[in-house]
Amino acid sequence: MSEKGGKGFSLPTKTTPKSALKSTPASATARHDDNSAKSKRGRKVQFGMEGLPNLGFNFSSPKSDGKFAIPVGKGDWAKGGKGEKVVNGGKAPVAKEAKSLELRVEQELPENVKCLMDCEAANILEGIQEQMVMLSQDSTIKLPESFHLGLQYAKTRSYYTNPQSVRRVLEALSKYGVSYSEICVIANTCPETVDEVFALVRSLEAKKSRLSEPLKDVLDELGKLKKST
Amino acid sequence: MFLKVQLPWNVIIPADSLGAEGLMLQKAIVVRLWDDFACKKATKDLGYFIAVTTLESIGDGKVRQNTGDVPFPVVFSGITFKMFRGEILEGVVHKILKHGVFLRCGPVQNIYLSHLKMPDYHYVPGENAIFMNDKHSKIEKDVVVRFIVIGTKWLEAEREFQALFSLEGDYLGPVS
């Protein structure tokens, strides 16, 4: 351990034992490891949980180990819901973990960009495909590969017969503060119960008391609009 | 999720495609737009380009001196696909490895779901390796899995997104 200090560079104070071990080889490579560990950490922060440094965890080191430890606890709590001690102990990181995975689509989108439900997208893409078939003898239009994959995906996720009716039904939720992206996620996941909606669209948890009743009505309406499989 | 975008774009029409009639010009522009979409594949802000839906407006073109082709500033509407953190998506498993599985989700072909993010599922080796949990729920090839997106990263060089998914949460996992 003291050898590392003697190599003429300082290790970052937040170094966990694991990364300290990484720095054990020769000085040149140790500096490399430190940099690569640092940049790896930097990369992980960028790639993974952006929200994590802001959450004021004890394990605020953005290492993957710290990161993974929390969700496992959360998963157990969410599924079991038993054991008060677990609930209380896990509550703060669990609530913050749930918050960090909330949809923030509207903030991330540039202007002139709107969310589409998968059933709406499927309709539009099928229409384009039909037009392409008609034009194919004459046209030199080359459909990108992503078009076919996107169309296939939209069709499999399209559970409703009439996207306009679905949108009308779900728009009733917007007066309760549900954003359009949240509405799209609800339509895309085709939930059957109110609990499923709150489990999947975590950003709605805060409005649970207000939303439960109207959501139940909306889901009943949506049930009538489902495609028969 | 799918996004409807409205974008300004510069479409370059080679001189030989310029016809006297307006309709031929529109067709040439649409053809070039689709070509550009296919080449560009994706952007960081908008995700993967899927389709051009309508051509909203075509501006005045200015002939380039040296080459003779004409760039037209256009505004068009299109559809793109982008994954967002916190979103619920479904993917199809196409490869099972010891430490995780590879999924396809729409235009994104290689998404990795680590075993660390599949709580209660353990690897069952064999000719057709699978992941299974205590309730005998299987994650195997061609199974549709519902997951939550934890994070995404744009890779400029490859012009594609990488994403981290998780099955931690209620109502996530294989769907029938």
Coordinates of C-alpha atoms in Angstrom, one line a residue, chain A residues 17-217:
Chain A
P17 CA -9.9 -1.1 -2.4
K18 CA -10.6 -2.6 -5.8
S19 CA -9.1 0.2 -7.8
A20 CA -6.2 0.5 -5.4
L21 CA -5.4 -3.1 -6.3
K22 CA -5.4 -2.1 -9.9
S23 CA -2.6 0.4 -9.3
T24 CA -0.2 -2.2 -8.0
P25 CA 1.9 -2.8 -11.1
A26 CA 4.9 -0.7 -12.2
S27 CA 4.8 3.1 -12.0
A28 CA 4.3 3.8 -15.6
T29 CA 1.5 1.3 -15.9
A30 CA 0.1 2.3 -12.5
R31 CA -0.4 5.8 -13.7
H32 CA -2.0 4.4 -16.8
D33 CA -4.3 2.3 -14.7
D34 CA -5.1 5.2 -12.5
N35 CA -6.0 7.3 -15.5
S36 CA -7.9 4.4 -17.1
A37 CA -9.7 3.7 -13.9
K38 CA -10.5 7.3 -13.6
S39 CA -11.7 7.6 -17.2
K40 CA -13.5 4.3 -16.8
R41 CA -15.3 5.7 -13.8
G42 CA -15.9 8.9 -15.8
R43 CA -17.3 6.8 -18.6
K44 CA -19.4 4.8 -16.3
V45 CA -20.9 8.0 -14.7
Q46 CA -21.7 9.2 -18.2
F47 CA -23.0 6.0 -19.4
G48 CA -24.8 4.7 -16.4
M49 CA -26.6 6.5 -13.6
E50 CA -26.3 10.2 -14.3
G51 CA -28.5 10.9 -11.4
L52 CA -26.4 8.9 -9.0
P53 CA -23.8 11.6 -8.0
N54 CA -26.7 14.0 -7.2
L55 CA -28.5 11.6 -4.9
G56 CA -26.1 12.0 -2.0
F57 CA -25.6 8.4 -1.3
N58 CA -23.0 7.1 1.0
F59 CA -21.8 4.9 -1.8
S60 CA -21.6 7.9 -4.0
S61 CA -18.5 6.5 -5.7
P62 CA -19.9 5.8 -9.2
K63 CA -18.4 2.4 -9.4
S64 CA -20.5 -0.3 -10.8
D65 CA -20.5 -2.3 -7.6
G66 CA -22.0 0.5 -5.6
K67 CA -24.5 1.1 -8.4
F68 CA -25.7 -2.5 -8.6
A69 CA -26.0 -3.0 -4.9
I70 CA -28.9 -0.6 -4.6
P71 CA -31.2 -1.9 -7.3
V72 CA -31.0 -5.5 -5.9
G73 CA -32.3 -4.2 -2.6
K74 CA -35.0 -2.2 -4.4
G75 CA -36.1 -5.2 -6.4
D76 CA -36.6 -7.3 -3.3
W77 CA -38.5 -4.5 -1.6
A78 CA -40.7 -3.8 -4.5
K79 CA -41.6 -7.5 -4.9
G80 CA -41.9 -8.6 -1.3
G81 CA -43.1 -5.6 0.5
K82 CA -42.6 -7.5 3.7
G83 CA -40.4 -6.9 6.6
E84 CA -40.7 -3.4 8.0
K85 CA -37.0 -3.1 8.8
V86 CA -36.2 -3.7 5.2
V87 CA -38.7 -1.2 4.0
N88 CA -37.5 1.5 6.4
G89 CA -33.8 0.8 5.8
G90 CA -34.2 0.6 2.1
K91 CA -36.7 3.4 1.8
A92 CA -34.3 6.4 1.2
P93 CA -32.2 4.7 -1.5
V94 CA -35.2 3.0 -3.0
A95 CA -37.2 6.2 -3.3
K96 CA -34.2 7.9 -4.8
E97 CA -33.5 5.0 -7.2
A98 CA -37.0 5.1 -8.4
K99 CA -36.8 8.8 -8.9
S100 CA -33.6 8.5 -10.9
L101 CA -35.4 6.2 -13.3
E102 CA -38.3 8.5 -13.9
L103 CA -39.1 9.5 -17.4
R104 CA -37.7 12.9 -18.3
V105 CA -38.4 12.7 -22.0
E106 CA -39.8 16.2 -22.4
Q107 CA -36.8 17.8 -20.8
E108 CA -34.5 15.9 -23.1
L109 CA -36.3 16.5 -26.3
P110 CA -35.4 19.4 -28.6
E111 CA -38.2 21.6 -30.0
N112 CA -40.4 20.4 -32.9
V113 CA -40.2 16.8 -31.6
K114 CA -43.2 15.0 -30.4
C115 CA -43.6 11.6 -28.8
L116 CA -45.6 9.0 -30.8
M117 CA -47.4 6.0 -29.4
D118 CA -46.3 2.7 -31.0
C119 CA -49.7 2.1 -32.4
E120 CA -49.6 5.5 -34.1
A121 CA -46.2 4.9 -35.5
A122 CA -47.3 1.5 -36.8
N123 CA -50.1 3.1 -38.7
I124 CA -47.9 5.7 -40.3
L125 CA -45.2 3.3 -41.2
E126 CA -47.6 0.8 -42.7
G127 CA -49.0 3.6 -44.8
I128 CA -45.6 4.5 -46.0
Q129 CA -44.8 0.9 -46.8
E130 CA -48.0 0.6 -48.9
Q131 CA -47.0 3.7 -50.8
M132 CA -43.6 2.3 -51.4
V133 CA -45.0 -0.8 -52.9
M134 CA -47.0 1.3 -55.4
L135 CA -44.0 3.4 -56.3
S136 CA -41.6 0.5 -56.4
Q137 CA -41.7 -0.1 -60.1
D138 CA -40.6 3.4 -60.8
S139 CA -38.9 4.7 -57.7
T140 CA -35.3 4.6 -56.8
I141 CA -36.2 5.1 -53.1
K142 CA -34.1 2.9 -50.9
L143 CA -35.8 2.2 -47.6
P144 CA -33.2 2.1 -44.8
E145 CA -32.9 -1.1 -42.8
S146 CA -34.1 0.7 -39.7
F147 CA -37.4 1.3 -41.4
H148 CA -38.2 -2.4 -41.7
L149 CA -37.0 -3.1 -38.1
G150 CA -38.9 -0.1 -36.8
L151 CA -42.1 -1.1 -38.6
Q152 CA -41.8 -4.7 -37.3
Y153 CA -41.3 -3.5 -33.8
A154 CA -44.2 -1.0 -33.9
K155 CA -46.5 -3.7 -35.2
T156 CA -45.7 -6.1 -32.4
R157 CA -46.2 -3.3 -29.8
S158 CA -49.4 -2.1 -31.4
Y159 CA -52.1 -3.5 -29.1
Y160 CA -55.0 -1.2 -30.1
T161 CA -57.2 -1.1 -33.2
N162 CA -57.7 2.7 -33.3
P163 CA -54.8 5.0 -32.2
Q164 CA -56.9 8.1 -32.3
S165 CA -59.4 6.7 -29.8
V166 CA -56.6 5.6 -27.6
R167 CA -55.1 9.1 -27.7
R168 CA -58.5 10.6 -26.9
V169 CA -59.0 8.3 -23.9
L170 CA -55.5 8.9 -22.5
E171 CA -55.6 12.6 -23.0
A172 CA -58.1 12.7 -20.2
L173 CA -55.1 12.1 -17.9
S174 CA -53.3 15.2 -19.0
K175 CA -55.4 17.4 -16.8
Y176 CA -54.0 15.5 -13.8
G177 CA -50.5 16.5 -14.8
V178 CA -49.6 13.4 -16.8
S179 CA -47.1 14.3 -19.6
Y180 CA -47.5 13.2 -23.1
S181 CA -44.5 10.9 -22.9
E182 CA -45.9 9.2 -19.9
I183 CA -49.2 8.7 -21.8
C184 CA -47.2 7.1 -24.6
V185 CA -45.5 4.7 -22.3
I186 CA -48.9 3.7 -20.8
A187 CA -50.2 3.1 -24.3
N188 CA -47.1 1.2 -25.3
T189 CA -47.1 -1.2 -22.3
C190 CA -50.8 -1.9 -22.5
P191 CA -51.3 -2.3 -18.7
E192 CA -54.1 -4.2 -17.3
T193 CA -54.2 -2.9 -13.7
V194 CA -53.6 0.5 -12.0
D195 CA -50.7 -1.1 -10.0
E196 CA -49.0 -2.1 -13.2
V197 CA -49.1 1.5 -14.5
F198 CA -47.5 2.9 -11.3
A199 CA -44.9 0.1 -11.3
L200 CA -43.9 0.8 -14.8
V201 CA -44.2 4.5 -15.1
R202 CA -42.4 5.5 -12.0
S203 CA -42.7 9.2 -12.5
L204 CA -46.4 8.9 -11.8
E205 CA -45.9 7.6 -8.2
A206 CA -46.0 11.1 -6.8
K207 CA -49.5 11.6 -8.2
K208 CA -50.8 8.2 -7.1
S209 CA -53.6 9.5 -4.9
R210 CA -55.0 11.8 -7.5
L211 CA -54.6 9.4 -10.4
S212 CA -55.8 6.1 -9.2
E213 CA -59.5 6.6 -9.9
P214 CA -59.3 8.3 -13.3
L215 CA -56.6 5.8 -14.3
K216 CA -58.9 2.9 -13.5
D217 CA -61.6 4.4 -15.8

